[in-house]
Amino acid sequence: MSRGRHPPAAGGRDRRPYRVGVTVRTIRRYGDPVLRTPAASVTNFDDQLRGLVADLLETIDADPRGRAGLAAPQLGVGLRVFAYATAAGRGHLINPTVTHRDGEQTGMEACLSVPGLSYPTTRAARVTVTGVDQHGAPVTVTETGFLARALQHEVDHLDGMVYLDRLTGDARRQALRAVRAAPWVVRPR
């Protein structure tokens, strides 16, 4: 059975409330205004939202090198939705808020919207993120390590930030030089 598809309900009819086909979407690149715009809260929990969640997960799965997470603004959709998939867990959060941070960790971080670059970034070592799922049911995720980093990274996207904004000193200067020289950066018109 392929990813993104589920067996039909009893009786052979497919009674899913969301679309069958999912789409691997194009990732928006650094410089695209959608990445700098705080995302709007989700208010409609409908088939369109469930399709977006499926697209986020399918787009994460499409790269054989692996991806830790993907936020809706990275697909050009200005809604507070992200999906994640790491060895520690897989899921999605809608209208997420980081409700608790503890400790500190510094590790290499990268971003699909800033391809080919990675820099040491400091994040909380342990986080609790609350939100809802695609049906509006409450979700609370408390994680440490890499998944904690990924959750914080994705919430930043929903707040109009990219991980480069968290860099300081030489790492920030080096990153900004690399971005200016990158052929993929979206330049203002």
Short mmCIF file of C-alpha atoms in Angstrom, two decimals:
data_model
loop_
_atom_site.label_atom_id
_atom_site.label_comp_id
_atom_site.label_asym_id
_atom_site.label_seq_id
_atom_site.Cartn_x
_atom_site.Cartn_y
_atom_site.Cartn_z
CA MET A 1 0.00 0.00 0.00
CA SER A 2 1.43 3.39 -0.93
CA ARG A 3 1.88 6.28 1.46
CA GLY A 4 -1.07 8.64 1.73
CA ARG A 5 -3.62 5.94 0.88
CA HIS A 6 -5.77 3.99 3.30
CA PRO A 7 -7.93 0.92 2.74
CA PRO A 8 -11.60 1.49 2.00
CA ALA A 9 -14.07 1.46 4.86
CA ALA A 10 -16.16 -1.63 5.57
CA GLY A 11 -18.34 -2.51 2.61
CA GLY A 12 -15.66 -1.57 0.09
CA ARG A 13 -16.60 2.11 -0.20
CA ASP A 14 -13.98 4.71 0.50
CA ARG A 15 -15.54 6.99 3.14
CA ARG A 16 -12.51 9.17 3.81
CA PRO A 17 -13.33 12.84 4.34
CA TYR A 18 -10.20 13.91 2.40
CA ARG A 19 -8.88 13.42 -1.08
CA VAL A 20 -7.17 10.23 -2.16
CA GLY A 21 -4.37 11.72 -4.26
CA VAL A 22 -1.72 13.74 -2.51
CA THR A 23 0.76 16.05 -4.09
CA VAL A 24 4.46 16.60 -3.61
CA ARG A 25 4.70 20.39 -3.66
CA THR A 26 7.45 22.82 -4.60
CA ILE A 27 9.28 24.35 -1.64
CA ARG A 28 9.38 28.15 -1.44
CA ARG A 29 12.91 29.56 -1.23
CA TYR A 30 14.49 32.14 1.05
CA GLY A 31 13.49 35.62 -0.09
CA ASP A 32 9.89 34.64 -0.88
CA PRO A 33 7.66 37.03 1.13
CA VAL A 34 5.42 34.17 2.34
CA LEU A 35 8.32 32.93 4.49
CA ARG A 36 8.46 36.29 6.30
CA THR A 37 4.72 36.66 6.86
CA PRO A 38 3.23 35.31 10.11
CA ALA A 39 0.74 32.58 9.19
CA ALA A 40 -2.98 32.91 9.92
CA SER A 41 -4.73 30.63 12.41
CA VAL A 42 -6.75 27.80 10.91
CA THR A 43 -10.49 28.17 11.45
CA ASN A 44 -11.91 25.68 8.92
CA PHE A 45 -11.26 22.00 9.61
CA ASP A 46 -12.40 20.69 6.25
CA ASP A 47 -11.30 18.50 3.35
CA GLN A 48 -9.00 21.24 2.08
CA LEU A 49 -7.11 21.29 5.40
CA ARG A 50 -6.83 17.50 5.45
CA GLY A 51 -5.48 17.65 1.89
CA LEU A 52 -2.87 20.20 2.98
CA VAL A 53 -1.75 17.95 5.86
CA ALA A 54 -1.48 15.00 3.44
CA ASP A 55 0.53 17.13 0.99
CA LEU A 56 2.90 18.25 3.76
CA LEU A 57 3.57 14.67 4.82
CA GLU A 58 3.94 13.44 1.23
CA THR A 59 6.37 16.26 0.44
CA ILE A 60 8.43 15.36 3.53
CA ASP A 61 8.52 11.72 2.40
CA ALA A 62 9.48 12.53 -1.21
CA ASP A 63 13.14 13.30 -0.54
CA PRO A 64 15.23 10.14 -0.05
CA ARG A 65 17.77 12.15 2.01
CA GLY A 66 15.03 12.70 4.58
CA ARG A 67 13.36 15.78 5.98
CA ALA A 68 12.45 16.54 9.58
CA GLY A 69 9.47 18.79 8.99
CA LEU A 70 7.67 21.16 6.70
CA ALA A 71 5.46 24.16 7.42
CA ALA A 72 2.56 25.31 5.23
CA PRO A 73 4.24 28.67 4.40
CA GLN A 74 7.09 26.70 2.80
CA LEU A 75 4.47 25.50 0.30
CA GLY A 76 3.13 29.03 -0.17
CA VAL A 77 0.14 28.50 2.14
CA GLY A 78 -0.13 31.13 4.89
CA LEU A 79 -1.77 28.91 7.52
CA ARG A 80 -0.51 27.75 10.94
CA VAL A 81 0.02 24.10 9.97
CA PHE A 82 3.12 21.94 9.94
CA ALA A 83 4.01 18.26 9.67
CA TYR A 84 7.04 16.43 11.03
CA ALA A 85 8.64 13.04 10.51
CA THR A 86 11.73 11.93 12.40
CA ALA A 87 12.88 8.67 13.94
CA ALA A 88 11.34 9.92 17.21
CA GLY A 89 7.88 10.58 15.80
CA ARG A 90 5.62 11.57 12.93
CA GLY A 91 2.59 13.81 12.91
CA HIS A 92 1.19 17.26 12.33
CA LEU A 93 0.08 20.24 14.37
CA ILE A 94 -2.40 22.96 13.56
CA ASN A 95 -2.37 26.33 15.33
CA PRO A 96 0.65 25.23 17.41
CA THR A 97 2.13 27.15 20.32
CA VAL A 98 5.31 26.37 22.22
CA THR A 99 4.03 26.30 25.80
CA HIS A 100 7.21 25.21 27.59
CA ARG A 101 10.95 25.41 26.90
CA ASP A 102 13.68 23.94 29.07
CA GLY A 103 17.46 23.73 28.77
CA GLU A 104 19.55 24.49 25.75
CA GLN A 105 21.04 22.57 22.85
CA THR A 106 23.19 23.72 19.96
CA GLY A 107 23.41 21.66 16.81
CA MET A 108 23.60 21.90 13.07
CA GLU A 109 20.37 23.01 11.48
CA ALA A 110 19.27 23.25 7.86
CA CYS A 111 16.11 24.23 6.03
CA LEU A 112 14.42 23.19 2.81
CA SER A 113 13.85 26.88 2.02
CA VAL A 114 17.59 27.56 2.41
CA PRO A 115 18.97 24.55 0.48
CA GLY A 116 22.53 23.36 0.85
CA LEU A 117 23.35 25.47 3.92
CA SER A 118 23.56 24.39 7.55
CA TYR A 119 24.74 26.24 10.63
CA PRO A 120 24.97 25.63 14.38
CA THR A 121 21.74 26.92 15.92
CA THR A 122 20.80 27.15 19.59
CA ARG A 123 17.36 25.92 20.62
CA ALA A 124 15.64 24.70 23.77
CA ALA A 125 16.62 21.14 24.65
CA ARG A 126 13.08 20.17 25.68
CA VAL A 127 9.82 21.69 24.44
CA THR A 128 6.12 21.21 24.81
CA VAL A 129 4.01 22.27 21.84
CA THR A 130 0.22 22.34 21.95
CA GLY A 131 -2.23 22.64 19.09
CA VAL A 132 -4.88 20.55 17.39
CA ASP A 133 -4.96 17.85 14.74
CA GLN A 134 -6.67 18.01 11.33
CA HIS A 135 -10.02 17.21 12.95
CA GLY A 136 -9.70 19.86 15.69
CA ALA A 137 -8.82 17.42 18.51
CA PRO A 138 -6.27 18.74 21.04
CA VAL A 139 -2.66 17.59 20.66
CA THR A 140 0.26 18.07 23.04
CA VAL A 141 3.76 17.01 22.07
CA THR A 142 6.66 17.08 24.56
CA GLU A 143 10.03 16.19 23.06
CA THR A 144 13.78 16.47 23.50
CA GLY A 145 16.73 16.33 21.16
CA PHE A 146 16.33 16.41 17.40
CA LEU A 147 12.52 16.36 17.39
CA ALA A 148 12.43 19.25 19.88
CA ARG A 149 14.66 21.16 17.46
CA ALA A 150 12.42 20.30 14.50
CA LEU A 151 9.24 21.38 16.32
CA GLN A 152 10.78 24.76 17.20
CA HIS A 153 12.08 25.20 13.65
CA GLU A 154 8.60 24.64 12.19
CA VAL A 155 6.85 26.95 14.69
CA ASP A 156 9.38 29.63 13.69
CA HIS A 157 8.24 29.26 10.06
CA LEU A 158 4.65 29.89 11.16
CA ASP A 159 5.81 33.05 12.93
CA GLY A 160 7.52 34.37 9.77
CA MET A 161 11.06 33.37 10.77
CA VAL A 162 13.73 31.13 9.29
CA TYR A 163 16.50 29.51 11.31
CA LEU A 164 19.04 32.01 9.96
CA ASP A 165 17.30 34.65 12.10
CA ARG A 166 18.47 32.75 15.20
CA LEU A 167 22.15 32.82 14.21
CA THR A 168 24.60 35.25 15.78
CA GLY A 169 28.15 36.46 15.23
CA ASP A 170 30.35 34.84 12.60
CA ALA A 171 27.81 32.12 11.80
CA ARG A 172 25.19 34.75 10.91
CA ARG A 173 27.63 36.76 8.78
CA GLN A 174 28.75 33.61 6.96
CA ALA A 175 25.16 32.47 6.38
CA LEU A 176 24.04 35.82 4.99
CA ARG A 177 27.04 35.94 2.63
CA ALA A 178 26.19 32.42 1.41
CA VAL A 179 22.53 33.34 0.89
CA ARG A 180 23.43 36.47 -1.10
CA ALA A 181 25.60 34.34 -3.38
CA ALA A 182 23.09 31.49 -3.75
CA PRO A 183 21.50 30.99 -7.19
CA TRP A 184 18.20 29.80 -5.62
CA VAL A 185 17.44 32.87 -3.49
CA VAL A 186 14.26 34.76 -4.43
CA ARG A 187 15.30 38.34 -5.15
CA PRO A 188 12.94 41.35 -4.83
CA ARG A 189 11.65 42.69 -8.12
#
